[in-house]
Amino acid sequence: MPDLIHYAIPGFVLLLTAEVIFSAWDKRGLYETKDAASSIAMGLGNVFIGLLTKGVIYLIYTLIYQFRIFTLDASLWWVWVLCFFADDLSYYWFHRLSHNIRFFWASHVVHHSSQKYNLSTALRQNWTGNLTGTFAFWLWMPFLGFHPAMVMTMQAISLIYQFWIHTEAIHKLPRPIEFIFNTPSHHRVHHASDLKYLDKNHAGVLIIWDRMFGTFQPEQERPVFGLTRNIQTYNPLKIATHEWAEIGKDLRKARTWRDAWHYLFAPPGWSHDGSKKTTSQLKADAASTPPSPSPSI
C-alpha cells in the first residue's frame, strides 16, 4: 500500500525552506547547519528502513485481522472517526511508555537528541523502532476490526500532522485550539530538558489525552531543548545507536538478572548504584532540596 508520508515529503521540504528563510530574515538562529543535516539524514534513513519493514508490519496486522472481533466497514465515515481516536490514543500510550521503558526509549531518544527545535527536528526519526516492535501498541486495532490499511493510513496522517508543530516560529494559537489539539507550544514542552517539562505532553494530534491522564504541562518559560545529558555528535549512525550502546555497557555492569532486567525495562536513568537518575528521582531530589536563600538587600 502507498505510504502517505512519501507524498508529504515535498510539503515538508517547502515548509522547512520557508522556516530557514524566516529564521535568517528575523535573525532567530533557529538552525545550525550540521544539526539540520543530521536530522535530515536520520529522516532519510527512517524512510529507507520503513521500505523494508512496513510490509512485514502490514502482514502482521493482516494476520491479527483474521481473528477480528468485529468487521468495521471502511466505507462508513464514522468508522474513520473511530479509527482516528483509536490511533491517537494508541499513539499517546506508545509515546508515554517510550519515555518510561528504556527498551523503547533507546529508539525514541533519537527524536529528542537535537538541541535545536525546528522543522528539521521533526525529521529526526529513529532507525530501530520498527525492528524492536513499537508497532505492537497498535495490534489491538486490527483485532478489534479496523482494516490494517486503515490503521497504517491513520498512523501516517498522525505523523504528517506532527511535522508542523516542531517550530518556534509560532507562539500560541487561540485557546480552543490549544485546549484540544497538540500545538507547537505543547510540543516544545515535550522536547525540553527542563526538569518540570520532562515526560510531559505525549500527544500525537489531540492534547486531551495528556489532560485526561495527568501528563499535561503548559509552556511557561522558554524550554531548553535536548536531553538531560546531550550526546554531542552529528554522526547519524551514533545518533541512531548511542542509547543501545549505553544499554550494552550497563548490562555488562549488571550484578544480577534483576539488574539486567531493570537496565532494559525500567525508566531511562535507572542504575543499580545511583550513578544515574530517572526523571522521578531527579524530581524527588529537587523537591527535597531547600531553595537557596534570597540575597539580603
PDB file of C-alpha atoms in Angstrom:
ATOM      1  CA  MET A   1       0.000   0.000   0.000  1.00  0.00           C
ATOM      2  CA  PRO A   2       1.294   3.548  -0.706  1.00  0.00           C
ATOM      3  CA  ASP A   3       2.752   5.441   2.258  1.00  0.00           C
ATOM      4  CA  LEU A   4       1.174   8.894   2.618  1.00  0.00           C
ATOM      5  CA  ILE A   5       4.357  10.188   4.236  1.00  0.00           C
ATOM      6  CA  HIS A   6       6.196   9.819   0.908  1.00  0.00           C
ATOM      7  CA  TYR A   7       3.619  12.083  -0.754  1.00  0.00           C
ATOM      8  CA  ALA A   8       4.045  14.634   2.053  1.00  0.00           C
ATOM      9  CA  ILE A   9       7.825  14.969   1.597  1.00  0.00           C
ATOM     10  CA  PRO A  10       7.587  17.880  -0.938  1.00  0.00           C
ATOM     11  CA  GLY A  11       5.415  19.750   1.561  1.00  0.00           C
ATOM     12  CA  PHE A  12       7.948  19.067   4.314  1.00  0.00           C
ATOM     13  CA  VAL A  13      10.735  20.467   2.135  1.00  0.00           C
ATOM     14  CA  LEU A  14       8.711  23.568   1.246  1.00  0.00           C
ATOM     15  CA  LEU A  15       7.812  24.378   4.862  1.00  0.00           C
ATOM     16  CA  LEU A  16      11.341  23.684   6.085  1.00  0.00           C
ATOM     17  CA  THR A  17      12.763  26.015   3.452  1.00  0.00           C
ATOM     18  CA  ALA A  18      10.283  28.716   4.452  1.00  0.00           C
ATOM     19  CA  GLU A  19      11.308  28.371   8.104  1.00  0.00           C
ATOM     20  CA  VAL A  20      15.009  28.625   7.220  1.00  0.00           C
ATOM     21  CA  ILE A  21      14.301  31.845   5.293  1.00  0.00           C
ATOM     22  CA  PHE A  22      12.200  33.217   8.161  1.00  0.00           C
ATOM     23  CA  SER A  23      14.930  32.371  10.686  1.00  0.00           C
ATOM     24  CA  ALA A  24      17.579  34.168   8.617  1.00  0.00           C
ATOM     25  CA  TRP A  25      15.358  37.186   7.904  1.00  0.00           C
ATOM     26  CA  ASP A  26      14.288  37.575  11.545  1.00  0.00           C
ATOM     27  CA  LYS A  27      17.768  36.695  12.888  1.00  0.00           C
ATOM     28  CA  ARG A  28      16.234  33.981  15.077  1.00  0.00           C
ATOM     29  CA  GLY A  29      19.097  31.465  14.866  1.00  0.00           C
ATOM     30  CA  LEU A  30      16.681  28.539  14.723  1.00  0.00           C
ATOM     31  CA  TYR A  31      19.009  26.428  12.563  1.00  0.00           C
ATOM     32  CA  GLU A  32      22.523  25.058  12.854  1.00  0.00           C
ATOM     33  CA  THR A  33      23.738  23.507   9.603  1.00  0.00           C
ATOM     34  CA  LYS A  34      25.323  20.315  10.953  1.00  0.00           C
ATOM     35  CA  ASP A  35      22.382  19.681  13.284  1.00  0.00           C
ATOM     36  CA  ALA A  36      19.818  20.098  10.498  1.00  0.00           C
ATOM     37  CA  ALA A  37      21.867  17.873   8.169  1.00  0.00           C
ATOM     38  CA  SER A  38      21.948  15.170  10.842  1.00  0.00           C
ATOM     39  CA  SER A  39      18.182  15.402  11.314  1.00  0.00           C
ATOM     40  CA  ILE A  40      17.550  15.131   7.580  1.00  0.00           C
ATOM     41  CA  ALA A  41      19.910  12.141   7.347  1.00  0.00           C
ATOM     42  CA  MET A  42      18.003  10.454  10.181  1.00  0.00           C
ATOM     43  CA  GLY A  43      14.737  11.076   8.343  1.00  0.00           C
ATOM     44  CA  LEU A  44      16.051   9.604   5.100  1.00  0.00           C
ATOM     45  CA  GLY A  45      17.327   6.552   6.966  1.00  0.00           C
ATOM     46  CA  ASN A  46      13.948   6.107   8.617  1.00  0.00           C
ATOM     47  CA  VAL A  47      12.197   6.222   5.223  1.00  0.00           C
ATOM     48  CA  PHE A  48      14.604   3.640   3.788  1.00  0.00           C
ATOM     49  CA  ILE A  49      14.175   1.251   6.734  1.00  0.00           C
ATOM     50  CA  GLY A  50      10.421   1.776   6.508  1.00  0.00           C
ATOM     51  CA  LEU A  51      10.514   0.484   2.929  1.00  0.00           C
ATOM     52  CA  LEU A  52      11.964  -2.762   4.291  1.00  0.00           C
ATOM     53  CA  THR A  53       9.834  -3.133   7.426  1.00  0.00           C
ATOM     54  CA  LYS A  54       6.380  -1.672   6.858  1.00  0.00           C
ATOM     55  CA  GLY A  55       5.379  -4.511   4.539  1.00  0.00           C
ATOM     56  CA  VAL A  56       6.167  -7.002   7.317  1.00  0.00           C
ATOM     57  CA  ILE A  57       4.202  -4.923   9.825  1.00  0.00           C
ATOM     58  CA  TYR A  58       1.256  -4.822   7.417  1.00  0.00           C
ATOM     59  CA  LEU A  59       1.376  -8.622   7.163  1.00  0.00           C
ATOM     60  CA  ILE A  60       1.387  -8.925  10.967  1.00  0.00           C
ATOM     61  CA  TYR A  61      -1.618  -6.602  11.221  1.00  0.00           C
ATOM     62  CA  THR A  62      -3.339  -8.631   8.494  1.00  0.00           C
ATOM     63  CA  LEU A  63      -2.726 -11.849  10.415  1.00  0.00           C
ATOM     64  CA  ILE A  64      -4.256 -10.320  13.539  1.00  0.00           C
ATOM     65  CA  TYR A  65      -7.166  -9.013  11.445  1.00  0.00           C
ATOM     66  CA  GLN A  66      -8.108 -12.589  10.515  1.00  0.00           C
ATOM     67  CA  PHE A  67      -9.139 -13.087  14.150  1.00  0.00           C
ATOM     68  CA  ARG A  68     -11.018  -9.774  14.470  1.00  0.00           C
ATOM     69  CA  ILE A  69     -13.916  -9.376  16.864  1.00  0.00           C
ATOM     70  CA  PHE A  70     -15.896  -7.084  14.538  1.00  0.00           C
ATOM     71  CA  THR A  71     -15.713  -6.059  10.902  1.00  0.00           C
ATOM     72  CA  LEU A  72     -15.636  -2.262  10.785  1.00  0.00           C
ATOM     73  CA  ASP A  73     -16.669  -1.103   7.330  1.00  0.00           C
ATOM     74  CA  ALA A  74     -14.142   1.415   5.967  1.00  0.00           C
ATOM     75  CA  SER A  75     -16.791   2.868   3.641  1.00  0.00           C
ATOM     76  CA  LEU A  76     -18.578   4.403   6.653  1.00  0.00           C
ATOM     77  CA  TRP A  77     -17.382   7.850   7.751  1.00  0.00           C
ATOM     78  CA  TRP A  78     -17.898   7.198  11.444  1.00  0.00           C
ATOM     79  CA  VAL A  79     -15.572   4.185  11.281  1.00  0.00           C
ATOM     80  CA  TRP A  80     -12.797   6.530  10.166  1.00  0.00           C
ATOM     81  CA  VAL A  81     -13.623   8.854  13.081  1.00  0.00           C
ATOM     82  CA  LEU A  82     -13.361   5.911  15.471  1.00  0.00           C
ATOM     83  CA  CYS A  83     -10.114   4.886  13.805  1.00  0.00           C
ATOM     84  CA  PHE A  84      -8.707   8.380  14.313  1.00  0.00           C
ATOM     85  CA  PHE A  85      -9.446   8.361  18.050  1.00  0.00           C
ATOM     86  CA  ALA A  86      -8.204   4.782  18.446  1.00  0.00           C
ATOM     87  CA  ASP A  87      -4.955   5.596  16.656  1.00  0.00           C
ATOM     88  CA  ASP A  88      -4.403   8.811  18.605  1.00  0.00           C
ATOM     89  CA  LEU A  89      -4.983   7.041  21.926  1.00  0.00           C
ATOM     90  CA  SER A  90      -2.599   4.256  20.851  1.00  0.00           C
ATOM     91  CA  TYR A  91      -0.001   6.857  19.922  1.00  0.00           C
ATOM     92  CA  TYR A  92      -0.332   8.562  23.300  1.00  0.00           C
ATOM     93  CA  TRP A  93       0.367   5.340  25.219  1.00  0.00           C
ATOM     94  CA  PHE A  94       3.134   4.277  22.830  1.00  0.00           C
ATOM     95  CA  HIS A  95       4.742   7.694  23.264  1.00  0.00           C
ATOM     96  CA  ARG A  96       4.294   7.838  27.029  1.00  0.00           C
ATOM     97  CA  LEU A  97       5.697   4.353  27.550  1.00  0.00           C
ATOM     98  CA  SER A  98       8.587   5.127  25.190  1.00  0.00           C
ATOM     99  CA  HIS A  99       9.633   7.694  27.794  1.00  0.00           C
ATOM    100  CA  ASN A 100       9.199   5.267  30.676  1.00  0.00           C
ATOM    101  CA  ILE A 101      10.575   1.964  29.352  1.00  0.00           C
ATOM    102  CA  ARG A 102      14.224   2.156  28.373  1.00  0.00           C
ATOM    103  CA  PHE A 103      13.963  -0.547  25.684  1.00  0.00           C
ATOM    104  CA  PHE A 104      11.582   1.691  23.731  1.00  0.00           C
ATOM    105  CA  TRP A 105      13.385   4.888  24.763  1.00  0.00           C
ATOM    106  CA  ALA A 106      16.532   3.573  23.068  1.00  0.00           C
ATOM    107  CA  SER A 107      14.778   4.151  19.735  1.00  0.00           C
ATOM    108  CA  HIS A 108      12.723   7.191  20.672  1.00  0.00           C
ATOM    109  CA  VAL A 109      15.615   9.133  22.241  1.00  0.00           C
ATOM    110  CA  VAL A 110      16.834   9.831  18.698  1.00  0.00           C
ATOM    111  CA  HIS A 111      13.940  12.230  18.187  1.00  0.00           C
ATOM    112  CA  HIS A 112      14.928  14.190  21.313  1.00  0.00           C
ATOM    113  CA  SER A 113      18.651  14.333  20.653  1.00  0.00           C
ATOM    114  CA  SER A 114      18.771  17.700  18.897  1.00  0.00           C
ATOM    115  CA  GLN A 115      19.393  20.835  20.943  1.00  0.00           C
ATOM    116  CA  LYS A 116      17.556  22.825  18.270  1.00  0.00           C
ATOM    117  CA  TYR A 117      13.803  22.902  17.777  1.00  0.00           C
ATOM    118  CA  ASN A 118      12.741  23.452  14.199  1.00  0.00           C
ATOM    119  CA  LEU A 119      11.045  21.634  11.350  1.00  0.00           C
ATOM    120  CA  SER A 120      14.184  19.629  10.609  1.00  0.00           C
ATOM    121  CA  THR A 121      13.874  18.185  14.149  1.00  0.00           C
ATOM    122  CA  ALA A 122      10.587  16.603  13.075  1.00  0.00           C
ATOM    123  CA  LEU A 123      12.570  14.595  10.514  1.00  0.00           C
ATOM    124  CA  ARG A 124      14.985  13.266  13.169  1.00  0.00           C
ATOM    125  CA  GLN A 125      13.372   9.839  13.324  1.00  0.00           C
ATOM    126  CA  ASN A 126      14.741   6.574  14.672  1.00  0.00           C
ATOM    127  CA  TRP A 127      16.051   3.630  12.660  1.00  0.00           C
ATOM    128  CA  THR A 128      15.253   0.853  15.136  1.00  0.00           C
ATOM    129  CA  GLY A 129      11.644   1.342  16.272  1.00  0.00           C
ATOM    130  CA  ASN A 130      10.040  -0.902  13.653  1.00  0.00           C
ATOM    131  CA  LEU A 131      12.689  -3.548  14.301  1.00  0.00           C
ATOM    132  CA  THR A 132      12.062  -3.585  18.065  1.00  0.00           C
ATOM    133  CA  GLY A 133       8.285  -3.926  17.976  1.00  0.00           C
ATOM    134  CA  THR A 134       6.856  -0.469  18.590  1.00  0.00           C
ATOM    135  CA  PHE A 135       4.062  -1.374  16.145  1.00  0.00           C
ATOM    136  CA  ALA A 136       2.715  -3.709  18.855  1.00  0.00           C
ATOM    137  CA  PHE A 137       0.955  -0.761  20.520  1.00  0.00           C
ATOM    138  CA  TRP A 138      -1.499  -0.791  17.585  1.00  0.00           C
ATOM    139  CA  LEU A 139      -2.154  -4.564  17.434  1.00  0.00           C
ATOM    140  CA  TRP A 140      -5.450  -4.164  19.282  1.00  0.00           C
ATOM    141  CA  MET A 141      -6.889  -2.126  16.406  1.00  0.00           C
ATOM    142  CA  PRO A 142      -6.928  -4.836  13.684  1.00  0.00           C
ATOM    143  CA  PHE A 143      -8.012  -7.315  16.362  1.00  0.00           C
ATOM    144  CA  LEU A 144     -10.979  -5.074  17.144  1.00  0.00           C
ATOM    145  CA  GLY A 145     -11.873  -4.868  13.450  1.00  0.00           C
ATOM    146  CA  PHE A 146     -10.065  -1.941  11.818  1.00  0.00           C
ATOM    147  CA  HIS A 147      -8.563  -2.978   8.486  1.00  0.00           C
ATOM    148  CA  PRO A 148      -4.730  -2.860   8.511  1.00  0.00           C
ATOM    149  CA  ALA A 149      -4.765  -0.316   5.668  1.00  0.00           C
ATOM    150  CA  MET A 150      -6.893   1.996   7.819  1.00  0.00           C
ATOM    151  CA  VAL A 151      -4.568   1.601  10.787  1.00  0.00           C
ATOM    152  CA  MET A 152      -1.413   2.399   8.809  1.00  0.00           C
ATOM    153  CA  THR A 153      -3.081   5.263   6.951  1.00  0.00           C
ATOM    154  CA  MET A 154      -4.083   6.866  10.243  1.00  0.00           C
ATOM    155  CA  GLN A 155      -0.569   6.377  11.628  1.00  0.00           C
ATOM    156  CA  ALA A 156       0.804   8.260   8.610  1.00  0.00           C
ATOM    157  CA  ILE A 157      -1.752  11.073   8.985  1.00  0.00           C
ATOM    158  CA  SER A 158      -0.738  11.477  12.638  1.00  0.00           C
ATOM    159  CA  LEU A 159       2.960  11.763  11.749  1.00  0.00           C
ATOM    160  CA  ILE A 160       2.215  14.257   8.970  1.00  0.00           C
ATOM    161  CA  TYR A 161       0.220  16.382  11.420  1.00  0.00           C
ATOM    162  CA  GLN A 162       3.075  16.331  13.918  1.00  0.00           C
ATOM    163  CA  PHE A 163       5.564  17.777  11.427  1.00  0.00           C
ATOM    164  CA  TRP A 164       4.350  21.388  11.651  1.00  0.00           C
ATOM    165  CA  ILE A 165       4.328  21.549  15.456  1.00  0.00           C
ATOM    166  CA  HIS A 166       8.143  21.328  15.577  1.00  0.00           C
ATOM    167  CA  THR A 167       8.702  25.071  15.373  1.00  0.00           C
ATOM    168  CA  GLU A 168       9.486  28.130  17.460  1.00  0.00           C
ATOM    169  CA  ALA A 169       8.117  30.400  14.745  1.00  0.00           C
ATOM    170  CA  ILE A 170       4.563  30.012  16.145  1.00  0.00           C
ATOM    171  CA  HIS A 171       3.970  31.138  19.726  1.00  0.00           C
ATOM    172  CA  LYS A 172       0.468  30.184  20.829  1.00  0.00           C
ATOM    173  CA  LEU A 173      -2.772  29.608  18.932  1.00  0.00           C
ATOM    174  CA  PRO A 174      -6.324  30.548  20.014  1.00  0.00           C
ATOM    175  CA  ARG A 175      -7.351  28.969  23.317  1.00  0.00           C
ATOM    176  CA  PRO A 176      -9.886  26.441  21.929  1.00  0.00           C
ATOM    177  CA  ILE A 177      -7.189  25.029  19.616  1.00  0.00           C
ATOM    178  CA  GLU A 178      -4.606  24.946  22.422  1.00  0.00           C
ATOM    179  CA  PHE A 179      -7.122  23.163  24.661  1.00  0.00           C
ATOM    180  CA  ILE A 180      -7.935  20.355  22.207  1.00  0.00           C
ATOM    181  CA  PHE A 181      -5.004  19.923  19.832  1.00  0.00           C
ATOM    182  CA  ASN A 182      -1.284  19.328  20.109  1.00  0.00           C
ATOM    183  CA  THR A 183       0.367  22.597  19.112  1.00  0.00           C
ATOM    184  CA  PRO A 184       3.905  23.979  18.776  1.00  0.00           C
ATOM    185  CA  SER A 185       3.664  25.352  22.317  1.00  0.00           C
ATOM    186  CA  HIS A 186       2.644  21.996  23.801  1.00  0.00           C
ATOM    187  CA  HIS A 187       5.235  20.060  21.830  1.00  0.00           C
ATOM    188  CA  ARG A 188       8.056  22.440  22.706  1.00  0.00           C
ATOM    189  CA  VAL A 189       7.440  21.408  26.317  1.00  0.00           C
ATOM    190  CA  HIS A 190       7.757  17.773  25.301  1.00  0.00           C
ATOM    191  CA  HIS A 191      11.172  18.368  23.703  1.00  0.00           C
ATOM    192  CA  ALA A 192      12.534  20.279  26.692  1.00  0.00           C
ATOM    193  CA  SER A 193      15.209  19.094  29.114  1.00  0.00           C
ATOM    194  CA  ASP A 194      13.975  21.384  31.911  1.00  0.00           C
ATOM    195  CA  LEU A 195      13.038  19.292  34.939  1.00  0.00           C
ATOM    196  CA  LYS A 196       9.436  20.444  35.194  1.00  0.00           C
ATOM    197  CA  TYR A 197       8.901  19.768  31.483  1.00  0.00           C
ATOM    198  CA  LEU A 198      10.363  16.217  31.413  1.00  0.00           C
ATOM    199  CA  ASP A 199       7.994  13.451  30.277  1.00  0.00           C
ATOM    200  CA  LYS A 200       5.061  15.765  29.610  1.00  0.00           C
ATOM    201  CA  ASN A 201       2.722  16.311  26.641  1.00  0.00           C
ATOM    202  CA  HIS A 202       2.922  12.943  24.870  1.00  0.00           C
ATOM    203  CA  ALA A 203       0.069  13.768  22.478  1.00  0.00           C
ATOM    204  CA  GLY A 204       0.001  12.974  18.808  1.00  0.00           C
ATOM    205  CA  VAL A 205      -2.853  15.096  17.423  1.00  0.00           C
ATOM    206  CA  LEU A 206      -5.084  15.645  20.471  1.00  0.00           C
ATOM    207  CA  ILE A 207      -3.697  17.091  23.714  1.00  0.00           C
ATOM    208  CA  ILE A 208      -6.845  15.904  25.506  1.00  0.00           C
ATOM    209  CA  TRP A 209      -5.153  12.586  26.402  1.00  0.00           C
ATOM    210  CA  ASP A 210      -2.477  14.398  28.399  1.00  0.00           C
ATOM    211  CA  ARG A 211      -5.135  16.435  30.148  1.00  0.00           C
ATOM    212  CA  MET A 212      -7.105  13.245  30.933  1.00  0.00           C
ATOM    213  CA  PHE A 213      -4.167  11.128  32.118  1.00  0.00           C
ATOM    214  CA  GLY A 214      -2.252  13.750  34.119  1.00  0.00           C
ATOM    215  CA  THR A 215       0.748  14.383  31.852  1.00  0.00           C
ATOM    216  CA  PHE A 216      -0.143  17.880  30.627  1.00  0.00           C
ATOM    217  CA  GLN A 217       2.199  20.800  31.236  1.00  0.00           C
ATOM    218  CA  PRO A 218       1.647  24.262  29.728  1.00  0.00           C
ATOM    219  CA  GLU A 219       4.595  26.128  28.279  1.00  0.00           C
ATOM    220  CA  GLN A 220       5.789  28.819  30.662  1.00  0.00           C
ATOM    221  CA  GLU A 221       9.499  29.651  30.457  1.00  0.00           C
ATOM    222  CA  ARG A 222      11.162  29.104  27.088  1.00  0.00           C
ATOM    223  CA  PRO A 223      12.333  25.470  27.068  1.00  0.00           C
ATOM    224  CA  VAL A 224      15.928  24.305  26.896  1.00  0.00           C
ATOM    225  CA  PHE A 225      15.877  21.684  24.167  1.00  0.00           C
ATOM    226  CA  GLY A 226      17.700  18.374  24.055  1.00  0.00           C
ATOM    227  CA  LEU A 227      18.467  15.671  26.590  1.00  0.00           C
ATOM    228  CA  THR A 228      19.415  15.888  30.244  1.00  0.00           C
ATOM    229  CA  ARG A 229      22.792  14.543  29.035  1.00  0.00           C
ATOM    230  CA  ASN A 230      23.352  15.600  25.434  1.00  0.00           C
ATOM    231  CA  ILE A 231      25.230  13.265  23.112  1.00  0.00           C
ATOM    232  CA  GLN A 232      27.448  15.878  21.386  1.00  0.00           C
ATOM    233  CA  THR A 233      27.578  14.257  17.961  1.00  0.00           C
ATOM    234  CA  TYR A 234      26.267  14.934  14.472  1.00  0.00           C
ATOM    235  CA  ASN A 235      27.104  11.415  13.240  1.00  0.00           C
ATOM    236  CA  PRO A 236      23.802   9.794  12.144  1.00  0.00           C
ATOM    237  CA  LEU A 237      24.968   6.259  12.980  1.00  0.00           C
ATOM    238  CA  LYS A 238      25.936   7.313  16.515  1.00  0.00           C
ATOM    239  CA  ILE A 239      22.680   9.234  16.931  1.00  0.00           C
ATOM    240  CA  ALA A 240      20.725   6.141  15.878  1.00  0.00           C
ATOM    241  CA  THR A 241      22.563   3.701  18.147  1.00  0.00           C
ATOM    242  CA  HIS A 242      24.022   5.626  21.093  1.00  0.00           C
ATOM    243  CA  GLU A 243      21.426   4.525  23.645  1.00  0.00           C
ATOM    244  CA  TRP A 244      21.637   0.889  22.534  1.00  0.00           C
ATOM    245  CA  ALA A 245      25.387   1.132  23.081  1.00  0.00           C
ATOM    246  CA  GLU A 246      24.791   2.578  26.565  1.00  0.00           C
ATOM    247  CA  ILE A 247      22.399  -0.276  27.359  1.00  0.00           C
ATOM    248  CA  GLY A 248      25.109  -2.731  26.349  1.00  0.00           C
ATOM    249  CA  LYS A 249      27.582  -1.052  28.715  1.00  0.00           C
ATOM    250  CA  ASP A 250      25.078  -1.100  31.569  1.00  0.00           C
ATOM    251  CA  LEU A 251      24.207  -4.765  31.024  1.00  0.00           C
ATOM    252  CA  ARG A 252      27.885  -5.623  31.389  1.00  0.00           C
ATOM    253  CA  LYS A 253      27.834  -3.836  34.766  1.00  0.00           C
ATOM    254  CA  ALA A 254      24.707  -5.658  35.985  1.00  0.00           C
ATOM    255  CA  ARG A 255      25.322  -7.716  39.140  1.00  0.00           C
ATOM    256  CA  THR A 256      22.144  -9.800  38.936  1.00  0.00           C
ATOM    257  CA  TRP A 257      19.460 -10.802  36.474  1.00  0.00           C
ATOM    258  CA  ARG A 258      17.212  -8.286  38.238  1.00  0.00           C
ATOM    259  CA  ASP A 259      19.684  -5.518  37.462  1.00  0.00           C
ATOM    260  CA  ALA A 260      19.820  -6.608  33.832  1.00  0.00           C
ATOM    261  CA  TRP A 261      16.005  -6.538  33.607  1.00  0.00           C
ATOM    262  CA  HIS A 262      15.899  -3.035  35.054  1.00  0.00           C
ATOM    263  CA  TYR A 263      18.596  -1.766  32.709  1.00  0.00           C
ATOM    264  CA  LEU A 264      16.389  -2.907  29.818  1.00  0.00           C
ATOM    265  CA  PHE A 265      12.854  -2.174  31.007  1.00  0.00           C
ATOM    266  CA  ALA A 266      12.996   0.289  33.906  1.00  0.00           C
ATOM    267  CA  PRO A 267      12.660   4.011  33.168  1.00  0.00           C
ATOM    268  CA  PRO A 268      15.637   5.669  31.445  1.00  0.00           C
ATOM    269  CA  GLY A 269      18.245   6.704  34.004  1.00  0.00           C
ATOM    270  CA  TRP A 270      17.770   3.729  36.326  1.00  0.00           C
ATOM    271  CA  SER A 271      21.047   2.473  37.784  1.00  0.00           C
ATOM    272  CA  HIS A 272      21.820  -0.131  40.424  1.00  0.00           C
ATOM    273  CA  ASP A 273      24.345   2.147  42.149  1.00  0.00           C
ATOM    274  CA  GLY A 274      22.619   5.523  41.868  1.00  0.00           C
ATOM    275  CA  SER A 275      25.192   6.830  39.391  1.00  0.00           C
ATOM    276  CA  LYS A 276      22.350   7.924  37.104  1.00  0.00           C
ATOM    277  CA  LYS A 277      18.837   9.108  37.916  1.00  0.00           C
ATOM    278  CA  THR A 278      15.375   8.606  36.425  1.00  0.00           C
ATOM    279  CA  THR A 279      13.045  11.552  35.884  1.00  0.00           C
ATOM    280  CA  SER A 280      11.062  10.729  39.028  1.00  0.00           C
ATOM    281  CA  GLN A 281      14.283  10.508  41.056  1.00  0.00           C
ATOM    282  CA  LEU A 282      15.512  13.845  39.685  1.00  0.00           C
ATOM    283  CA  LYS A 283      12.200  15.470  40.579  1.00  0.00           C
ATOM    284  CA  ALA A 284      12.215  13.911  44.050  1.00  0.00           C
ATOM    285  CA  ASP A 285      15.745  15.209  44.643  1.00  0.00           C
ATOM    286  CA  ALA A 286      14.724  18.684  43.502  1.00  0.00           C
ATOM    287  CA  ALA A 287      11.662  18.653  45.757  1.00  0.00           C
ATOM    288  CA  SER A 288      13.755  17.675  48.795  1.00  0.00           C
ATOM    289  CA  THR A 289      16.387  20.338  48.200  1.00  0.00           C
ATOM    290  CA  PRO A 290      15.606  23.550  50.107  1.00  0.00           C
ATOM    291  CA  PRO A 291      15.552  26.677  47.950  1.00  0.00           C
ATOM    292  CA  SER A 292      18.603  28.895  48.062  1.00  0.00           C
ATOM    293  CA  PRO A 293      18.142  31.865  50.423  1.00  0.00           C
ATOM    294  CA  SER A 294      17.415  35.166  48.771  1.00  0.00           C
ATOM    295  CA  PRO A 295      20.336  37.574  48.899  1.00  0.00           C
ATOM    296  CA  SER A 296      19.959  40.247  51.556  1.00  0.00           C
ATOM    297  CA  ILE A 297      19.481  43.801  50.392  1.00  0.00           C
TER     298      ILE A 297
END
